[in-house]
Short mmCIF file of C-alpha atoms and ligand atoms in Angstrom, two decimals:
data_model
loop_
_atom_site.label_atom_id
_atom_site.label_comp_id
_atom_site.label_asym_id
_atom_site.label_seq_id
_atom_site.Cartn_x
_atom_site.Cartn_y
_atom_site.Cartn_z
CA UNK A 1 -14.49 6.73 21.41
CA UNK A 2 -11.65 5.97 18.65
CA UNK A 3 -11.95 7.52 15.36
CA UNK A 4 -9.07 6.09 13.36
CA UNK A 5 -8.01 8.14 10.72
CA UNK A 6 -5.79 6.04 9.59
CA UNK A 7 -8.03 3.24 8.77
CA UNK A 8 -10.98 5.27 6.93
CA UNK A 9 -8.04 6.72 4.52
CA UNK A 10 -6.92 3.22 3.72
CA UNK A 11 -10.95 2.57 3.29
CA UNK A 12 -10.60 5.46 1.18
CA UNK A 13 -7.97 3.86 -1.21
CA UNK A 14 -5.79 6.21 -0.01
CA UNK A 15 -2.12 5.65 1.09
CA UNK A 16 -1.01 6.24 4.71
CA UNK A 17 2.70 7.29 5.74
CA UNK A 18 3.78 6.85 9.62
CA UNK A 19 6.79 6.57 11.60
CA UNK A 20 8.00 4.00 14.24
CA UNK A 21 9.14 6.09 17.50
CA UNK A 22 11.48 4.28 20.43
CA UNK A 23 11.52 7.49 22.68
CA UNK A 24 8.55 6.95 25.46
CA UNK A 25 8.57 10.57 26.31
CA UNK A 26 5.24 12.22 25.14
CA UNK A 27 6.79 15.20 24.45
CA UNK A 28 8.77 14.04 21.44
CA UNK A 29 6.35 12.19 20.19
CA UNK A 30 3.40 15.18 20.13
CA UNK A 31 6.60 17.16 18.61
CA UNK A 32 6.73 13.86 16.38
CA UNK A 33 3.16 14.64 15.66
CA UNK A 34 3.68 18.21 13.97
CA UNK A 35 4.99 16.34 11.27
CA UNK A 36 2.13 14.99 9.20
CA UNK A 37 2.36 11.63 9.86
CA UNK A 38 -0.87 9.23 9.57
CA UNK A 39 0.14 7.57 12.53
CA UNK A 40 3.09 7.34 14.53
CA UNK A 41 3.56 3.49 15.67
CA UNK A 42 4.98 3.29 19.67
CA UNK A 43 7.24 0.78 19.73
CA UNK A 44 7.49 -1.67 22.55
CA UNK A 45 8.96 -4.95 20.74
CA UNK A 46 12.41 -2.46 20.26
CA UNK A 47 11.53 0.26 22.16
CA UNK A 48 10.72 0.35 25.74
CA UNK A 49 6.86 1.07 25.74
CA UNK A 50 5.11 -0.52 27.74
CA UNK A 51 0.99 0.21 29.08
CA UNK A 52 1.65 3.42 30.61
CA UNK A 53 4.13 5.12 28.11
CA UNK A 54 0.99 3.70 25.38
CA UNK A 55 -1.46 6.28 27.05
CA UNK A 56 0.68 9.05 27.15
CA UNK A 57 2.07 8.69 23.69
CA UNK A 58 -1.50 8.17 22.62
CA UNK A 59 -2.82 11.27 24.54
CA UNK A 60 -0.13 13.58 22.92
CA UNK A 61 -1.06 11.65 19.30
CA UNK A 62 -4.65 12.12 19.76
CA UNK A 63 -3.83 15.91 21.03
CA UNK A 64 -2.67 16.72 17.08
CA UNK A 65 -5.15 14.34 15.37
CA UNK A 66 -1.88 11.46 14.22
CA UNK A 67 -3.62 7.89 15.05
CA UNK A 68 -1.61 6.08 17.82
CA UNK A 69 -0.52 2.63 17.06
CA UNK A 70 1.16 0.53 19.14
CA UNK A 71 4.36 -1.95 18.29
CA UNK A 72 3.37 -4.37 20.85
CA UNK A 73 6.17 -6.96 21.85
CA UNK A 74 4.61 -10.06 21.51
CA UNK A 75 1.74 -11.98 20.07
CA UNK A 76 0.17 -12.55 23.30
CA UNK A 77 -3.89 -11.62 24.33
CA UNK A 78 -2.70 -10.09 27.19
CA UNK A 79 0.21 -7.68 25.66
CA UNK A 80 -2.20 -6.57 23.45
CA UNK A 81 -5.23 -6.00 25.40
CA UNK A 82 -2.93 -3.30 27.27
CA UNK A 83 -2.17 -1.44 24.60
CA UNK A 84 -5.78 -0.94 22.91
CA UNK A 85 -7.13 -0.40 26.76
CA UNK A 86 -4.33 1.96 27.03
CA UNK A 87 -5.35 3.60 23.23
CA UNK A 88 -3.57 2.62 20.78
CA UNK A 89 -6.07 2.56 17.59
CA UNK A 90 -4.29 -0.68 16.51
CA UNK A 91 -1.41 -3.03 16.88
CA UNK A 92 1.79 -3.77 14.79
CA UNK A 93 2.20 -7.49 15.91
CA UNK A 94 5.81 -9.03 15.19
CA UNK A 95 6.65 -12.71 14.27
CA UNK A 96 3.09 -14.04 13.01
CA UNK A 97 4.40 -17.00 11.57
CA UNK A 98 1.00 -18.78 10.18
CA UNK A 99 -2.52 -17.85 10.18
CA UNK A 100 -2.97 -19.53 12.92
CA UNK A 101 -1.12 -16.70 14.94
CA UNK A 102 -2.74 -14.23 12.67
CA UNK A 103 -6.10 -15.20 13.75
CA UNK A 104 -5.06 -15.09 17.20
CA UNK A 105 -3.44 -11.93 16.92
CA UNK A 106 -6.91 -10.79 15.37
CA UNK A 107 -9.02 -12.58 18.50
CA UNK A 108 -7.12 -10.56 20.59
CA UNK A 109 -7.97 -7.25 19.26
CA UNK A 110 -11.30 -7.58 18.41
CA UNK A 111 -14.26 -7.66 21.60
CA UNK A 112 -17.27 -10.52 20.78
CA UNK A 113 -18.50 -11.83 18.75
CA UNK A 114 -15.14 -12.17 16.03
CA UNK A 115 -12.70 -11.86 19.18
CA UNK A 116 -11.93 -12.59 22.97
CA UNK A 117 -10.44 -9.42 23.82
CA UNK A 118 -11.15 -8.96 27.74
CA UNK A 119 -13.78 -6.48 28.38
CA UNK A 120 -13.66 -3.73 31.16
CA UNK A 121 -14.41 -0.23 31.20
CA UNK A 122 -11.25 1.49 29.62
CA UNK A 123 -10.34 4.60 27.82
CA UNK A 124 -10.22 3.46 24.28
CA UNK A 125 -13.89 2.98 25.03
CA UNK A 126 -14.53 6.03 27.04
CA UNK A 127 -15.08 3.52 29.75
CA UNK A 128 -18.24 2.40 29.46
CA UNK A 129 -18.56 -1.36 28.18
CA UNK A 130 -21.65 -1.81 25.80
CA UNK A 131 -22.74 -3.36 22.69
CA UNK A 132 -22.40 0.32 20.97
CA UNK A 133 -18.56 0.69 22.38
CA UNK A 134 -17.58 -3.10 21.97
CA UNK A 135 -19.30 -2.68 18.58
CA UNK A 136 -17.41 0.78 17.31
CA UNK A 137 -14.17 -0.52 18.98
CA UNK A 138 -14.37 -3.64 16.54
CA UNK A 139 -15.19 -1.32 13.74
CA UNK A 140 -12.20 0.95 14.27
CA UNK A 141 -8.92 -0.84 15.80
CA UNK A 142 -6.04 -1.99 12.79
CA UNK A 143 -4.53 -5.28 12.74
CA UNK A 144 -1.33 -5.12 11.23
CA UNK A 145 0.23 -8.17 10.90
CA UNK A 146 4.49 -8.51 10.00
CA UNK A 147 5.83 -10.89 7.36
CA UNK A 148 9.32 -11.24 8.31
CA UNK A 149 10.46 -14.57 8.23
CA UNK A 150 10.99 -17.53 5.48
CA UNK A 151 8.03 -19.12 6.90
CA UNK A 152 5.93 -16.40 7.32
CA UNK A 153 6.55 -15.76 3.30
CA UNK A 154 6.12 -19.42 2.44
CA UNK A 155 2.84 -19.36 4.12
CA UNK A 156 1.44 -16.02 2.66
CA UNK A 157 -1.31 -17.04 0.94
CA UNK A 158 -3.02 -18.81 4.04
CA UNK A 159 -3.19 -15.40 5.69
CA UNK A 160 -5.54 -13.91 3.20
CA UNK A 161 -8.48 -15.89 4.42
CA UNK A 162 -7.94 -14.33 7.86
CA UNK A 163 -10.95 -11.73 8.29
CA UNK A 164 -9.59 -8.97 10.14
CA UNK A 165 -6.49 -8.19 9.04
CA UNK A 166 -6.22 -4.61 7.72
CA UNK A 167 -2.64 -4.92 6.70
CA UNK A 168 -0.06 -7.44 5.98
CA UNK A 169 3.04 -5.38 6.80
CA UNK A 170 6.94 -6.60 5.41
CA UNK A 171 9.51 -6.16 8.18
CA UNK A 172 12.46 -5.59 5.45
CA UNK A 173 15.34 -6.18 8.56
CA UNK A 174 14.17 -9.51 10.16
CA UNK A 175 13.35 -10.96 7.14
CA UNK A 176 16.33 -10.42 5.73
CA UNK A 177 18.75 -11.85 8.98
CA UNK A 178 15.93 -14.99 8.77
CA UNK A 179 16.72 -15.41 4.99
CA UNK A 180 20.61 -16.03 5.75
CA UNK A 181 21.72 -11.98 4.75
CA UNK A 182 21.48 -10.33 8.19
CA UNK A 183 20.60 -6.56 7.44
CA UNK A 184 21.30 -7.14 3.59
CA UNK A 185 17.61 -6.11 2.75
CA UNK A 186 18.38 -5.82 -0.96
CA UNK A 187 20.28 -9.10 -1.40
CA UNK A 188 18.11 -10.84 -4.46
CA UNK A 189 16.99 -13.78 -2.18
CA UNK A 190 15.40 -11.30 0.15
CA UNK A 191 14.13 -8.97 -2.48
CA UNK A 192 12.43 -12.09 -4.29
CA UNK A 193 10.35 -12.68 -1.12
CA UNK A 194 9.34 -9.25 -0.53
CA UNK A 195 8.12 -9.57 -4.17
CA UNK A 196 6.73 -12.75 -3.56
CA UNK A 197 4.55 -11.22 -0.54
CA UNK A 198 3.43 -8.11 -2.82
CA UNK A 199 2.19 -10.48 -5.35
CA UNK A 200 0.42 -12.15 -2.86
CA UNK A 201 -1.34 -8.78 -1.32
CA UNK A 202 -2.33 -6.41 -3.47
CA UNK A 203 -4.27 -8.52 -5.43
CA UNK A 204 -6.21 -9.53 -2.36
CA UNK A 205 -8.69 -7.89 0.38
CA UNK A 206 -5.48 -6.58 2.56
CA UNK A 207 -3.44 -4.00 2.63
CA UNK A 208 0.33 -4.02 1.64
CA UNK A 209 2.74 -2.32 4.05
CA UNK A 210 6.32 -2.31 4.56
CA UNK A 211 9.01 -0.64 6.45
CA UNK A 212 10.56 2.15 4.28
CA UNK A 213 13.45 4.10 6.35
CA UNK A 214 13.26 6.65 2.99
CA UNK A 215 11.18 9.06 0.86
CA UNK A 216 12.45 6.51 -2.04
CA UNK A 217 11.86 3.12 -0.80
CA UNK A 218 7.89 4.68 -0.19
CA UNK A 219 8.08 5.73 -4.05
CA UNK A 220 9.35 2.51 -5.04
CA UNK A 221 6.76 0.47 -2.97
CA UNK A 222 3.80 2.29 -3.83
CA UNK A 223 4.62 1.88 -7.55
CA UNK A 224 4.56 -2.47 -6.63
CA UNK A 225 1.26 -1.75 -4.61
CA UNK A 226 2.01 -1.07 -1.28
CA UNK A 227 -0.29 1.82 0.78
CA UNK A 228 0.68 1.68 4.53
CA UNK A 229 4.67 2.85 5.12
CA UNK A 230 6.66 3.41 8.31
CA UNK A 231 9.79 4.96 8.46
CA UNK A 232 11.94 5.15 11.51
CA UNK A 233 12.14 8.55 13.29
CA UNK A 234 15.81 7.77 14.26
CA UNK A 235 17.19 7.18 11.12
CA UNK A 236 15.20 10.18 9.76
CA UNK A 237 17.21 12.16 12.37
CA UNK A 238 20.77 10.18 11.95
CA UNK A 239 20.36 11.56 8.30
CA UNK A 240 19.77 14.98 8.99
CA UNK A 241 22.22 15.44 11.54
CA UNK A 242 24.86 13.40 9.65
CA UNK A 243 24.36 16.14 6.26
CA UNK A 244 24.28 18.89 8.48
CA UNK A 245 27.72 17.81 10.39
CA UNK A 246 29.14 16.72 6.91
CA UNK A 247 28.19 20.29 5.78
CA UNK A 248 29.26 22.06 8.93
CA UNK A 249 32.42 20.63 9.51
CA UNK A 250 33.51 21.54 5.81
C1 LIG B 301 11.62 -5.29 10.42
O1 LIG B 301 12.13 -4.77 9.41
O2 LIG B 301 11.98 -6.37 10.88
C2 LIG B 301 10.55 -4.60 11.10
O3 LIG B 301 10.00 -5.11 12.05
C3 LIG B 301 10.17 -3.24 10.63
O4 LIG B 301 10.70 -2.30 11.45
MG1 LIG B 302 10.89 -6.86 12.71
#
């Protein structure tokens, strides 16, 4: 069975660091996994995961104790059913645009009696379908819900009364194209939303999250209340390589 590490530090009060990760091979991403992260999120809405490439990159997550999440690329029952059958220990879900689609989002994860996730003997619950499994599996799956348009923002408050939710999680680069400033994510229009949403969540039941490419933008964020951040393994790497070539070329 799951044990989500990620989850019982956020219980804890705690704040949890991860890393989105494109590359499907499970090789990088247990190399990915010597790194510290809390979780490592494998990303099939802009990466090419799909069920398969979930249970690998899970196994080699699981293999150095990082909790796999899963980007999946769609709000549908069935896209995420794959990935939690395939082990992912929760779901980033993109373009949840009311709390309608949050509670759906939420129904899928979660087996009977909160949700409608399709039961079957699986690895997530070491294949045996039971009260106990169904039961833990409720217990310790994430549902991380993106803000990341205007009308996602607009509607913020509605998605606190959605049980379930573990984290309500800013998505910086769509929000910003949907707000009119395509990849500007500090123009003040799209700055005044994020705030907007942080306002909204911290005060509340959820969990603030947000995607923060740098060691700064977590700082930042924690200090206005945020505890779940992602960066973005590529960029980390683009920024390495790009001050090591700057210095090695000199
Ligand atoms: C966004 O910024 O749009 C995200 O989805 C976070 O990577
Ligand atoms: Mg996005």
């Amino acid at each position: 069975m799951i044990t989500n590490r990620t989850k019982a530090k956020l219980a804890a009060g705690e704040a949890v660091i991860g890393c989105f990760n494109k590359s499907t091979d499970p090789g990088f991403t247990e190399f990915m996994a010597m790194s510290d992260w809390d979780f490592v999120v494998m990303d099939g809405e802009h990466g090419l995961y799909g069920p398969a490439e979930f249970a690998n990159g899970a196994r080699a997550l699981e293999l150095r104790g990082v909790t796999p999440i899963a980007r999946v690329n769609t709000n549908e029952p069935s896209a995420i059913l794959r990935a939690l059958d395939a082990g992912a220990h929760g779901v980033h879900v993109p373009w949840v645009n009311s709390a309608e689609e949050a509670e759906r989002a939420v129904q899928s994860v979660k087996y009977g009696p909160r949700g409608l996730r399709g039961l079957a003997g699986n690895r997530s619950i070491d294949f045996a379908a039971t009260a106990d499994t169904t039961a833990r599996a409720n217990a310790e799956t994430m549902v991380i819900i993106h803000i990341e348009t205007g009308t996602a923002v607009d509607a913020i408050d509605d998605y606190l009364d959605v049980d379930g939710i573990d984290v309500l999680f800013i998505g910086p680069t769509d929000l910003s194209h949907s707000l009119g400033h395509p990849g500007d994510k500090t123009h003040p229009v799209v700055l005044e939303a994020m705030d907007k949403v942080a306002a909204a969540v911290v005060p509340s039941d959820k969990t603030l999250g947000i995607f923060t490419a740098t060691a700064e933008l977590v700082v930042e964020w924690k200090a206005k209340g945020a505890r779940y951040f992602t960066a973005g393994v590529e960029g980390l790497l683009k920024s390495a390589t790009d001050a090591f070539m700057a210095q090695a070329r000199n």
